[in-house]
PDB file of C-alpha atoms in Angstrom:
ATOM      1  CA  UNK K   1       0.211  -0.014  -0.242  1.00 43.00           C
ATOM      2  CA  UNK K   2       1.182   3.237  -0.905  1.00 50.00           C
ATOM      3  CA  UNK K   3       1.872   6.139   1.836  1.00 56.00           C
ATOM      4  CA  UNK K   4      -0.999   8.294   0.200  1.00 54.00           C
ATOM      5  CA  UNK K   5      -3.547   5.253   0.398  1.00 56.00           C
ATOM      6  CA  UNK K   6      -2.887   4.761   4.315  1.00 66.00           C
ATOM      7  CA  UNK K   7      -5.615   5.165   6.921  1.00 67.00           C
ATOM      8  CA  UNK K   8      -5.641   7.212   9.650  1.00 70.00           C
ATOM      9  CA  UNK K   9      -8.674   7.113  12.231  1.00 70.00           C
ATOM     10  CA  UNK K  10      -9.800  10.830  13.132  1.00 68.00           C
ATOM     11  CA  UNK K  11     -11.450  11.099  16.712  1.00 68.00           C
ATOM     12  CA  UNK K  12     -15.127  10.812  15.333  1.00 76.00           C
ATOM     13  CA  UNK K  13     -14.166   7.160  14.150  1.00 76.00           C
ATOM     14  CA  UNK K  14     -13.871   8.361  10.026  1.00 77.00           C
ATOM     15  CA  UNK K  15     -10.994   7.002   8.542  1.00 81.00           C
ATOM     16  CA  UNK K  16      -9.434   8.833   6.152  1.00 84.00           C
ATOM     17  CA  UNK K  17      -6.050   8.698   3.699  1.00 88.00           C
ATOM     18  CA  UNK K  18      -3.208  10.847   3.858  1.00 88.00           C
ATOM     19  CA  UNK K  19      -4.786  12.133   0.342  1.00 90.00           C
ATOM     20  CA  UNK K  20      -8.229  12.674   1.698  1.00 90.00           C
ATOM     21  CA  UNK K  21      -6.395  14.988   4.527  1.00 91.00           C
ATOM     22  CA  UNK K  22      -4.109  17.086   2.455  1.00 93.00           C
ATOM     23  CA  UNK K  23      -7.431  17.743  -0.020  1.00 93.00           C
ATOM     24  CA  UNK K  24      -9.580  18.576   3.075  1.00 92.00           C
ATOM     25  CA  UNK K  25      -7.086  20.900   4.620  1.00 94.00           C
ATOM     26  CA  UNK K  26      -6.944  22.854   0.730  1.00 95.00           C
ATOM     27  CA  UNK K  27     -10.207  22.918   0.956  1.00 93.00           C
ATOM     28  CA  UNK K  28     -10.402  24.684   4.570  1.00 94.00           C
ATOM     29  CA  UNK K  29      -7.898  27.038   3.933  1.00 96.00           C
ATOM     30  CA  UNK K  30      -6.492  27.214   0.001  1.00 95.00           C
ATOM     31  CA  UNK K  31      -3.404  29.348   1.371  1.00 96.00           C
ATOM     32  CA  UNK K  32      -1.796  26.903   3.375  1.00 96.00           C
ATOM     33  CA  UNK K  33       1.441  25.809   1.383  1.00 96.00           C
ATOM     34  CA  UNK K  34       2.449  23.032   3.271  1.00 95.00           C
ATOM     35  CA  UNK K  35      -0.849  21.555   2.531  1.00 95.00           C
ATOM     36  CA  UNK K  36       0.198  21.897  -1.524  1.00 96.00           C
ATOM     37  CA  UNK K  37       3.791  20.743  -0.953  1.00 95.00           C
ATOM     38  CA  UNK K  38       3.033  17.786   1.389  1.00 93.00           C
ATOM     39  CA  UNK K  39       0.154  16.482  -1.339  1.00 93.00           C
ATOM     40  CA  UNK K  40       2.719  16.681  -3.755  1.00 92.00           C
ATOM     41  CA  UNK K  41       5.143  14.640  -1.800  1.00 90.00           C
ATOM     42  CA  UNK K  42       2.389  11.397  -2.501  1.00 90.00           C
ATOM     43  CA  UNK K  43       0.994  11.907  -5.562  1.00 89.00           C
ATOM     44  CA  UNK K  44       2.051  12.761  -8.633  1.00 89.00           C
ATOM     45  CA  UNK K  45      -0.773  14.227  -9.831  1.00 91.00           C
ATOM     46  CA  UNK K  46      -4.123  14.931  -8.410  1.00 92.00           C
ATOM     47  CA  UNK K  47      -7.612  16.631  -8.777  1.00 92.00           C
ATOM     48  CA  UNK K  48      -8.768  18.961  -5.938  1.00 91.00           C
ATOM     49  CA  UNK K  49     -11.943  18.818  -4.505  1.00 88.00           C
ATOM     50  CA  UNK K  50     -12.683  22.326  -6.573  1.00 90.00           C
ATOM     51  CA  UNK K  51     -12.210  20.105  -9.752  1.00 92.00           C
ATOM     52  CA  UNK K  52      -8.648  21.920 -10.620  1.00 92.00           C
ATOM     53  CA  UNK K  53      -5.938  19.103 -11.820  1.00 94.00           C
ATOM     54  CA  UNK K  54      -2.731  19.730 -10.961  1.00 94.00           C
ATOM     55  CA  UNK K  55       0.433  17.814 -11.257  1.00 93.00           C
ATOM     56  CA  UNK K  56       3.121  17.194  -8.762  1.00 92.00           C
ATOM     57  CA  UNK K  57       5.407  20.205 -10.134  1.00 93.00           C
ATOM     58  CA  UNK K  58       2.082  22.191 -10.353  1.00 94.00           C
ATOM     59  CA  UNK K  59       1.256  21.175  -6.380  1.00 95.00           C
ATOM     60  CA  UNK K  60       5.423  22.629  -5.369  1.00 94.00           C
ATOM     61  CA  UNK K  61       4.960  25.796  -7.746  1.00 96.00           C
ATOM     62  CA  UNK K  62       1.213  26.953  -5.541  1.00 96.00           C
ATOM     63  CA  UNK K  63       3.885  26.350  -2.818  1.00 97.00           C
ATOM     64  CA  UNK K  64       5.745  28.307  -3.504  1.00 97.00           C
ATOM     65  CA  UNK K  65       3.333  30.917  -4.633  1.00 97.00           C
ATOM     66  CA  UNK K  66       1.561  30.850  -1.377  1.00 97.00           C
ATOM     67  CA  UNK K  67       5.036  31.219   0.610  1.00 97.00           C
ATOM     68  CA  UNK K  68       7.935  32.171  -1.847  1.00 97.00           C
ATOM     69  CA  UNK K  69      10.389  32.722   1.334  1.00 97.00           C
ATOM     70  CA  UNK K  70      10.265  29.102   2.254  1.00 96.00           C
ATOM     71  CA  UNK K  71      13.908  27.736   0.896  1.00 96.00           C
ATOM     72  CA  UNK K  72      12.885  23.957   1.644  1.00 93.00           C
ATOM     73  CA  UNK K  73      10.081  24.266  -0.968  1.00 93.00           C
ATOM     74  CA  UNK K  74      12.522  25.729  -3.848  1.00 94.00           C
ATOM     75  CA  UNK K  75      14.905  22.670  -3.070  1.00 93.00           C
ATOM     76  CA  UNK K  76      12.381  20.226  -3.175  1.00 89.00           C
ATOM     77  CA  UNK K  77      11.436  21.326  -6.252  1.00 91.00           C
ATOM     78  CA  UNK K  78      14.827  21.219  -7.728  1.00 92.00           C
ATOM     79  CA  UNK K  79      15.173  17.463  -6.502  1.00 89.00           C
ATOM     80  CA  UNK K  80      11.875  16.471  -7.999  1.00 81.00           C
ATOM     81  CA  UNK K  81      13.848  16.418 -11.067  1.00 64.00           C
ATOM     82  CA  UNK K  82      16.519  14.616 -10.197  1.00 57.00           C
ATOM     83  CA  UNK K  83      14.304  11.744  -9.164  1.00 52.00           C
ATOM     84  CA  UNK K  84      13.082  11.133 -12.973  1.00 44.00           C
TER      85      UNK K  84
END
Protein backbone atom coordinates (compact mmCIF):
# COMPACT_ATOMS: atom_id res chain seq x y z
CA UNK A 1 0.00 0.00 0.00
CA UNK A 2 1.39 3.42 -0.93
CA UNK A 3 1.63 6.23 1.58
CA UNK A 4 -1.21 8.21 0.03
CA UNK A 5 -3.63 5.38 0.80
CA UNK A 6 -2.58 4.75 4.42
CA UNK A 7 -5.66 5.21 6.58
CA UNK A 8 -5.78 7.44 9.61
CA UNK A 9 -8.78 7.29 11.92
CA UNK A 10 -10.07 10.62 13.17
CA UNK A 11 -11.39 11.10 16.70
CA UNK A 12 -14.94 10.76 15.37
CA UNK A 13 -14.04 7.29 14.04
CA UNK A 14 -13.99 8.36 10.39
CA UNK A 15 -11.10 6.79 8.48
CA UNK A 16 -9.36 9.04 5.96
CA UNK A 17 -6.32 8.60 3.76
CA UNK A 18 -3.39 11.02 3.83
CA UNK A 19 -4.49 12.21 0.40
CA UNK A 20 -8.03 12.91 1.66
CA UNK A 21 -6.67 14.78 4.68
CA UNK A 22 -4.48 17.06 2.54
CA UNK A 23 -7.39 17.69 0.16
CA UNK A 24 -9.62 18.62 3.11
CA UNK A 25 -6.90 20.92 4.45
CA UNK A 26 -6.67 22.72 1.08
CA UNK A 27 -10.47 22.96 0.93
CA UNK A 28 -10.54 24.58 4.39
CA UNK A 29 -7.51 26.83 3.82
CA UNK A 30 -6.46 27.19 0.17
CA UNK A 31 -3.62 29.52 1.23
CA UNK A 32 -1.75 26.88 3.29
CA UNK A 33 1.44 26.16 1.35
CA UNK A 34 2.29 23.11 3.47
CA UNK A 35 -0.80 21.26 2.29
CA UNK A 36 0.12 21.71 -1.38
CA UNK A 37 3.72 20.73 -0.73
CA UNK A 38 2.81 17.61 1.27
CA UNK A 39 0.21 16.54 -1.27
CA UNK A 40 2.89 16.85 -3.95
CA UNK A 41 5.15 14.57 -1.94
CA UNK A 42 2.62 11.70 -2.08
CA UNK A 43 0.93 12.21 -5.49
CA UNK A 44 2.21 12.51 -9.05
CA UNK A 45 -1.03 14.23 -10.06
CA UNK A 46 -4.38 14.91 -8.45
CA UNK A 47 -7.76 16.53 -8.93
CA UNK A 48 -8.49 18.90 -6.06
CA UNK A 49 -11.92 19.06 -4.42
CA UNK A 50 -12.66 22.18 -6.49
CA UNK A 51 -12.12 20.16 -9.70
CA UNK A 52 -8.72 21.65 -10.54
CA UNK A 53 -6.20 19.14 -11.85
CA UNK A 54 -2.60 19.57 -10.65
CA UNK A 55 0.64 17.71 -11.23
CA UNK A 56 3.32 17.22 -8.57
CA UNK A 57 5.28 20.12 -10.08
CA UNK A 58 2.21 22.38 -10.08
CA UNK A 59 1.56 21.53 -6.42
CA UNK A 60 5.13 22.50 -5.52
CA UNK A 61 4.86 25.71 -7.57
CA UNK A 62 1.59 26.59 -5.82
CA UNK A 63 3.29 26.09 -2.45
CA UNK A 64 6.08 28.45 -3.55
CA UNK A 65 3.54 31.00 -4.78
CA UNK A 66 1.90 30.96 -1.34
CA UNK A 67 5.17 30.98 0.63
CA UNK A 68 7.92 32.45 -1.59
CA UNK A 69 10.43 32.81 1.28
CA UNK A 70 10.39 29.10 2.24
CA UNK A 71 13.72 27.78 0.97
CA UNK A 72 12.72 24.15 1.55
CA UNK A 73 10.06 24.42 -1.15
CA UNK A 74 12.62 25.54 -3.74
CA UNK A 75 15.04 22.77 -2.77
CA UNK A 76 12.37 20.10 -3.07
CA UNK A 77 11.23 21.41 -6.44
CA UNK A 78 14.84 21.22 -7.66
CA UNK A 79 15.24 17.68 -6.28
CA UNK A 80 12.05 16.57 -7.99
CA UNK A 81 13.75 16.70 -11.40
CA UNK A 82 16.72 14.65 -10.21
CA UNK A 83 14.46 11.76 -9.20
CA UNK A 84 13.02 11.26 -12.69
